[in-house]
PDB file of C-alpha atoms in Angstrom:
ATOM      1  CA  UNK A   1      -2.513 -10.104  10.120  1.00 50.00           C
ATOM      2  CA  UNK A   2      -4.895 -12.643  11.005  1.00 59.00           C
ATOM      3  CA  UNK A   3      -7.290 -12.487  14.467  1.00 77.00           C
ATOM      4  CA  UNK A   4     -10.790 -11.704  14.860  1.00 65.00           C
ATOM      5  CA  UNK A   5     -10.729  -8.440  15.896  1.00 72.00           C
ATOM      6  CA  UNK A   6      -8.808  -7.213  13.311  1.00 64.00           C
ATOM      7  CA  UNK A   7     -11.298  -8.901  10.803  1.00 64.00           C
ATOM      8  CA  UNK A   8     -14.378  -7.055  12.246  1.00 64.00           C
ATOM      9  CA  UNK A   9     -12.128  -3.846  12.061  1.00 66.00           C
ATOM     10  CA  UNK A  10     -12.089  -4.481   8.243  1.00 58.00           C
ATOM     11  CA  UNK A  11     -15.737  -5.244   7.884  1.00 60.00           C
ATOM     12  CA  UNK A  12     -16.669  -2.306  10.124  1.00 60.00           C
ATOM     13  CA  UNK A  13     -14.849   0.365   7.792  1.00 52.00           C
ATOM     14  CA  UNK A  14     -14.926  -1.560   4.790  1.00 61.00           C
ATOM     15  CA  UNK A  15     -18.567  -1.768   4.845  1.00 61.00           C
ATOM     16  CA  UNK A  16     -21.344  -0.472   2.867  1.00 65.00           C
ATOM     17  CA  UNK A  17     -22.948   0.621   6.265  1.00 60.00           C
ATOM     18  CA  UNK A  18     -20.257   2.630   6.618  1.00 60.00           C
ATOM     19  CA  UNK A  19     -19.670   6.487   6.232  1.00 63.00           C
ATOM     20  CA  UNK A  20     -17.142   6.854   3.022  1.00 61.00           C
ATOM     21  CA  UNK A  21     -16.226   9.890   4.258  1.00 67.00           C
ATOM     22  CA  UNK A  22     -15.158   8.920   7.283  1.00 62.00           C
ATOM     23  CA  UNK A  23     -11.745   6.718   8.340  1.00 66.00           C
ATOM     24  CA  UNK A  24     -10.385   5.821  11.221  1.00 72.00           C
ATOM     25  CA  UNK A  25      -7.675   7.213  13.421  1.00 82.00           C
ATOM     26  CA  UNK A  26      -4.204   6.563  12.684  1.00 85.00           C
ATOM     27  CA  UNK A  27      -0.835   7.629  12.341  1.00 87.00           C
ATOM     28  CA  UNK A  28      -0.160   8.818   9.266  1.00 94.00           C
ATOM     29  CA  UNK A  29       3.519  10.201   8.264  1.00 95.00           C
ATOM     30  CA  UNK A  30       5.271  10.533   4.718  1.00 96.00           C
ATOM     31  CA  UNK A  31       8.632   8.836   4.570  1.00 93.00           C
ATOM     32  CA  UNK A  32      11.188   9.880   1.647  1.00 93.00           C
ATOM     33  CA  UNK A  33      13.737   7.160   0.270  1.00 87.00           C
ATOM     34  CA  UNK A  34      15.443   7.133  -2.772  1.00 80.00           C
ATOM     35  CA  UNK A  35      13.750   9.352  -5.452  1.00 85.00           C
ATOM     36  CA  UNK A  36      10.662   9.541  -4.349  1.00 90.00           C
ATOM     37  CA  UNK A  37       8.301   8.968  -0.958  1.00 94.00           C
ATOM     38  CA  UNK A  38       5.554   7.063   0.564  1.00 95.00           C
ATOM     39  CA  UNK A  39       2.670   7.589   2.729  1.00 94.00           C
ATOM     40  CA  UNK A  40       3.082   5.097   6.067  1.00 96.00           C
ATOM     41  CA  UNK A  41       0.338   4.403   8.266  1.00 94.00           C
ATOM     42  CA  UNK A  42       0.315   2.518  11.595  1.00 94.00           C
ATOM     43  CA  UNK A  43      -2.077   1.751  13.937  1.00 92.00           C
ATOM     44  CA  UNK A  44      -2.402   4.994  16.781  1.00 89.00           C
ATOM     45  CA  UNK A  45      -2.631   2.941  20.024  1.00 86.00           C
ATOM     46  CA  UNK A  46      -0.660  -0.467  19.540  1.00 88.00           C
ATOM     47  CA  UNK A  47       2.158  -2.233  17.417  1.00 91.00           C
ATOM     48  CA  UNK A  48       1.374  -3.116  14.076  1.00 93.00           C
ATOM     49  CA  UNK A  49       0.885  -7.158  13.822  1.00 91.00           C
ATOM     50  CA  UNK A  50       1.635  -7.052  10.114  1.00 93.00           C
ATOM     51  CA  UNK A  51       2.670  -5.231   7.244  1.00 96.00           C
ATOM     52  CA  UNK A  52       2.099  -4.224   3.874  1.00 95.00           C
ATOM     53  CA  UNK A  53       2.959  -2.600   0.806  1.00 96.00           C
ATOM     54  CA  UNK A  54       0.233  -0.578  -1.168  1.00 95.00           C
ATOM     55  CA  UNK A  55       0.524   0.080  -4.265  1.00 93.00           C
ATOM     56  CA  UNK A  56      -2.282   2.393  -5.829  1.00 88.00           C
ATOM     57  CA  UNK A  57      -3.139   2.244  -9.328  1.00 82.00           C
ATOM     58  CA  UNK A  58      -2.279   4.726 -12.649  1.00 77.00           C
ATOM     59  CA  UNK A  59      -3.468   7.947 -11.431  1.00 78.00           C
ATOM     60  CA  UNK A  60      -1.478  11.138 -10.835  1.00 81.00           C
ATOM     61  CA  UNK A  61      -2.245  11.635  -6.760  1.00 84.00           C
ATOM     62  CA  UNK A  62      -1.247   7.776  -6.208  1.00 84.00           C
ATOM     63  CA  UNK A  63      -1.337   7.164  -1.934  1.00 89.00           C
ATOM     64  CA  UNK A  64      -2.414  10.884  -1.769  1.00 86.00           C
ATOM     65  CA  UNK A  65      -5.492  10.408  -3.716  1.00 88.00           C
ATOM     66  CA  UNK A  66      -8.212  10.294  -0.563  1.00 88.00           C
ATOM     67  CA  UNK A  67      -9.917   7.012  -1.575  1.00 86.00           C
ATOM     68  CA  UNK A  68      -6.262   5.334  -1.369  1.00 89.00           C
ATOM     69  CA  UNK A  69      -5.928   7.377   2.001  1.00 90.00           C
ATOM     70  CA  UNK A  70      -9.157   5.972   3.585  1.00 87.00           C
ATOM     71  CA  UNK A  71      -8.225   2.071   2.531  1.00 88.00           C
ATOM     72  CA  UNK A  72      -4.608   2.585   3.718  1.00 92.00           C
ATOM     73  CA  UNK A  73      -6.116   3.970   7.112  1.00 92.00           C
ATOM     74  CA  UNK A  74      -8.301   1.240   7.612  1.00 87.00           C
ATOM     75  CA  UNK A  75      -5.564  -1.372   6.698  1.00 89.00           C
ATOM     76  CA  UNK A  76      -3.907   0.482   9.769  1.00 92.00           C
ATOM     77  CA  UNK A  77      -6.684   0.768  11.796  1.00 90.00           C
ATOM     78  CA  UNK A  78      -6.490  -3.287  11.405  1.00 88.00           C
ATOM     79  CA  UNK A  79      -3.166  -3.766  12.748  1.00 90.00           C
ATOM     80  CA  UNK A  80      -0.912  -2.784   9.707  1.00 92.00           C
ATOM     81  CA  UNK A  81       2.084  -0.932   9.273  1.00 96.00           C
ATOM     82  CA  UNK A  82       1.212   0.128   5.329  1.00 96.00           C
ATOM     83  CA  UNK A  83       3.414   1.880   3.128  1.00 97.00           C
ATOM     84  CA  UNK A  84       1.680   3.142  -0.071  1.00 96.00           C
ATOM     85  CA  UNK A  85       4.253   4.874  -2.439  1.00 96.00           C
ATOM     86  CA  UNK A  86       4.168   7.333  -4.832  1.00 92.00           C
ATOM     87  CA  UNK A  87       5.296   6.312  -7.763  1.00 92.00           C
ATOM     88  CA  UNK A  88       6.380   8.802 -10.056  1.00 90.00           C
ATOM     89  CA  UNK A  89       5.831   7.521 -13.502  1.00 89.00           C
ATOM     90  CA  UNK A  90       2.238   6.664 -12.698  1.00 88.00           C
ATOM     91  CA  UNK A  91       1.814  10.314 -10.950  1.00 87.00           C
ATOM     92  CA  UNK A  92       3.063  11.636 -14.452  1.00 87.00           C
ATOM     93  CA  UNK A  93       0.628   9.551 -16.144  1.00 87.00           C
ATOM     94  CA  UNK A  94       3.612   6.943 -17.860  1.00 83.00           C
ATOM     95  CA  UNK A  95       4.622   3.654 -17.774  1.00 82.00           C
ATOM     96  CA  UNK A  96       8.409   3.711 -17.353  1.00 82.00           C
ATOM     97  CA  UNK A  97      11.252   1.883 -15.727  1.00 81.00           C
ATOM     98  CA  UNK A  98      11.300   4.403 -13.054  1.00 84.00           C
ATOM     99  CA  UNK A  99       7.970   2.513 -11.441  1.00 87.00           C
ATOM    100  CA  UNK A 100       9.759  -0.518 -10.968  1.00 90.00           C
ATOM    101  CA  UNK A 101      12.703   1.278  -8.866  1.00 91.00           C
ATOM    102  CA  UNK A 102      10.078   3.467  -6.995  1.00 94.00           C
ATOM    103  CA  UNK A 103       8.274   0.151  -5.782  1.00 95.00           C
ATOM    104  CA  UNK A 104      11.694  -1.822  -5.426  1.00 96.00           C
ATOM    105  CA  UNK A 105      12.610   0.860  -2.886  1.00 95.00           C
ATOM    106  CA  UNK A 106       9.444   1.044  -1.025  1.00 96.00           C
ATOM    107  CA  UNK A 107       9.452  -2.617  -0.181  1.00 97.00           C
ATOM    108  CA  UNK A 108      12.922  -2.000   0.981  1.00 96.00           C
ATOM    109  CA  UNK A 109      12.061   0.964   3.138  1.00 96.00           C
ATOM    110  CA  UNK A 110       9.232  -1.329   4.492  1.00 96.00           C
ATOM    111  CA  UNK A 111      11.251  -3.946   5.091  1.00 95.00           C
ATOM    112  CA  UNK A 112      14.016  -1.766   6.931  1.00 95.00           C
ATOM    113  CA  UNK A 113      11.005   0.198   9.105  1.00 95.00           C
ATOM    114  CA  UNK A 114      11.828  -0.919  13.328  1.00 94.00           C
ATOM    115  CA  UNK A 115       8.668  -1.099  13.766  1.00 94.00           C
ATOM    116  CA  UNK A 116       7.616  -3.880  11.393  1.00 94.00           C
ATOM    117  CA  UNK A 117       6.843  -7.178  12.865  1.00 91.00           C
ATOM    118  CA  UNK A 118       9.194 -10.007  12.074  1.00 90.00           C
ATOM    119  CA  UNK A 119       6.645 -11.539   9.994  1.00 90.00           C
ATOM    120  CA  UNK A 120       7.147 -11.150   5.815  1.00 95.00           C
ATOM    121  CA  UNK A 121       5.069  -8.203   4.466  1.00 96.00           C
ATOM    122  CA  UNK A 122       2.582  -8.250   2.195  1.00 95.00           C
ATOM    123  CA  UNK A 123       1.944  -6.582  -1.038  1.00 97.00           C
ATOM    124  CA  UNK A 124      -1.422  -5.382  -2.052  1.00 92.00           C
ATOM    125  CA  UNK A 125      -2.041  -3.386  -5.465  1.00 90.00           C
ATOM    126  CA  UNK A 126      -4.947  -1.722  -6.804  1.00 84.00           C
ATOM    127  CA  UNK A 127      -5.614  -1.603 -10.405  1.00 83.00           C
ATOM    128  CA  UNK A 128      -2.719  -1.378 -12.478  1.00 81.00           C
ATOM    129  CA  UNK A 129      -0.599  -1.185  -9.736  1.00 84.00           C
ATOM    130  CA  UNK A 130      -0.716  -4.878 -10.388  1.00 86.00           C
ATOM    131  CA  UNK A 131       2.329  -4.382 -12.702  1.00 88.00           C
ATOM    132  CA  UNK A 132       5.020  -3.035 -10.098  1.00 91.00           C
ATOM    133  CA  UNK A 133       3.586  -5.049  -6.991  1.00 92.00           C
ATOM    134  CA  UNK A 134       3.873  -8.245  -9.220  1.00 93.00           C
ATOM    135  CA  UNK A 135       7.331  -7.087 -10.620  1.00 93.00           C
ATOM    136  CA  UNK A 136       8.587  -6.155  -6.483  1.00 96.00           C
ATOM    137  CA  UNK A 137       7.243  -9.977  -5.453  1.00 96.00           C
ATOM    138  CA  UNK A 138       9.213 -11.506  -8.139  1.00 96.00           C
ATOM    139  CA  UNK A 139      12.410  -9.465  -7.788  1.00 96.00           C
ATOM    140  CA  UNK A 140      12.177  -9.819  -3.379  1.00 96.00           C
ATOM    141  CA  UNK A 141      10.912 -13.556  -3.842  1.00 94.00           C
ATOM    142  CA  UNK A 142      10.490 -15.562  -0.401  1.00 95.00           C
ATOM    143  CA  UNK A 143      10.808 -11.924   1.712  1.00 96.00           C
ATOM    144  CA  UNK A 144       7.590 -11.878   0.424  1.00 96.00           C
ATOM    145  CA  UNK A 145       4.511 -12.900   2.096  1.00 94.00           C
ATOM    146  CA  UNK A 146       1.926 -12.601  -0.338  1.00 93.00           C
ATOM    147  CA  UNK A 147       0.364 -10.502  -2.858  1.00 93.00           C
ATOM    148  CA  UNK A 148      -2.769  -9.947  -3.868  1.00 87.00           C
ATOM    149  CA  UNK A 149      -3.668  -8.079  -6.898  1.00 88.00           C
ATOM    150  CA  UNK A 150      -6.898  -5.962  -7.276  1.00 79.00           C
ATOM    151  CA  UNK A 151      -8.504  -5.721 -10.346  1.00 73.00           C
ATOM    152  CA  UNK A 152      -5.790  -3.472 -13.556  1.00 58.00           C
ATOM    153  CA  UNK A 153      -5.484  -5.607 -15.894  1.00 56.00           C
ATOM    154  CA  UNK A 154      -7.136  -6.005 -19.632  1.00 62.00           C
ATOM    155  CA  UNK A 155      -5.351  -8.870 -20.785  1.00 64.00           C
ATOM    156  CA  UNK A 156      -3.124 -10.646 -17.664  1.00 59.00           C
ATOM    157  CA  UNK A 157      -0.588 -12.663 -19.835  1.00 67.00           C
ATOM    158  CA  UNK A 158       0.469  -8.682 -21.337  1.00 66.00           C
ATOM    159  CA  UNK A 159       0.262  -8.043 -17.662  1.00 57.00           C
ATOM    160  CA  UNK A 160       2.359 -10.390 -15.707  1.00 55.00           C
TER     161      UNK A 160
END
């Protein structure tokens, strides 16, 4: 993503000046692929200069809970093209093998999306969202351009 601007972007939203309740303006649209959908973002009046896949922790809303909304926007709002998928054994409140597909195919759809730059996306998880995101990185390898893993994890051998 990289540039200045897009770094005081972050800092401005990300804040704890700022308004919680407030986010910035984006496009926000929900894309379906194989059994199951994701919440994309992109930045409302230019290209995205990066991408990234966002993948929200054990809890039964997933990208449609509105803290996950707000930190997707203002990935956008930097110059993103996020997708944040639902993944449906976490919105049942399960670990099964179904999470691994749901995240295999949202990297895909990502990956496929015109309007991603040419650059490798990212992957980004939140909690235990570490599990998938680490899982997707390992099965899409060097299509990947980094991952960074947020916090899910009790014991991180058991993990990874």
């Amino acid at each position: 993503m990289g540039g200045l601007r897009a770094r005081l972007r972050l800092a401005r939203w990300l804040g704890p000046w700022m308004d919680q309740s407030r986010s910035p303006r984006v496009i926000r649209e929900r894309r379906d692929f194989g059994e199951t959908y994701a919440q994309v973002y992109h930045p409302a009046r230019r290209a995205p200069r990066g991408a990234m896949l966002l993948i929200s922790g054990f809890h039964y809303e997933g990208p449609d809970d509105p803290r996950m909304i707000r930190f997707a926007s203002v990935l956008a709002h930097a110059g993103l093209l996020v997708y944040a998928p639902s993944l449906r054994s976490f919105r049942r409140l399960r670990l099964e093998r179904d999470v691994m597909s749901d995240a295999f195919d949202a990297f895909e759809a990502l990956r496929a999306d015109p309007r991603r730059p040419a650059m490798k996306p990212g992957i980004l998880s939140v909690s235990f969202g570490c599990l998938p995101a680490l899982r997707t990185a390992a099965r899409f390898g060097d299509e990947v351009g980094g991952v960074l893993t947020f916090g899910g994890f009790a014991d991180w051998a058991e993990t990874a």
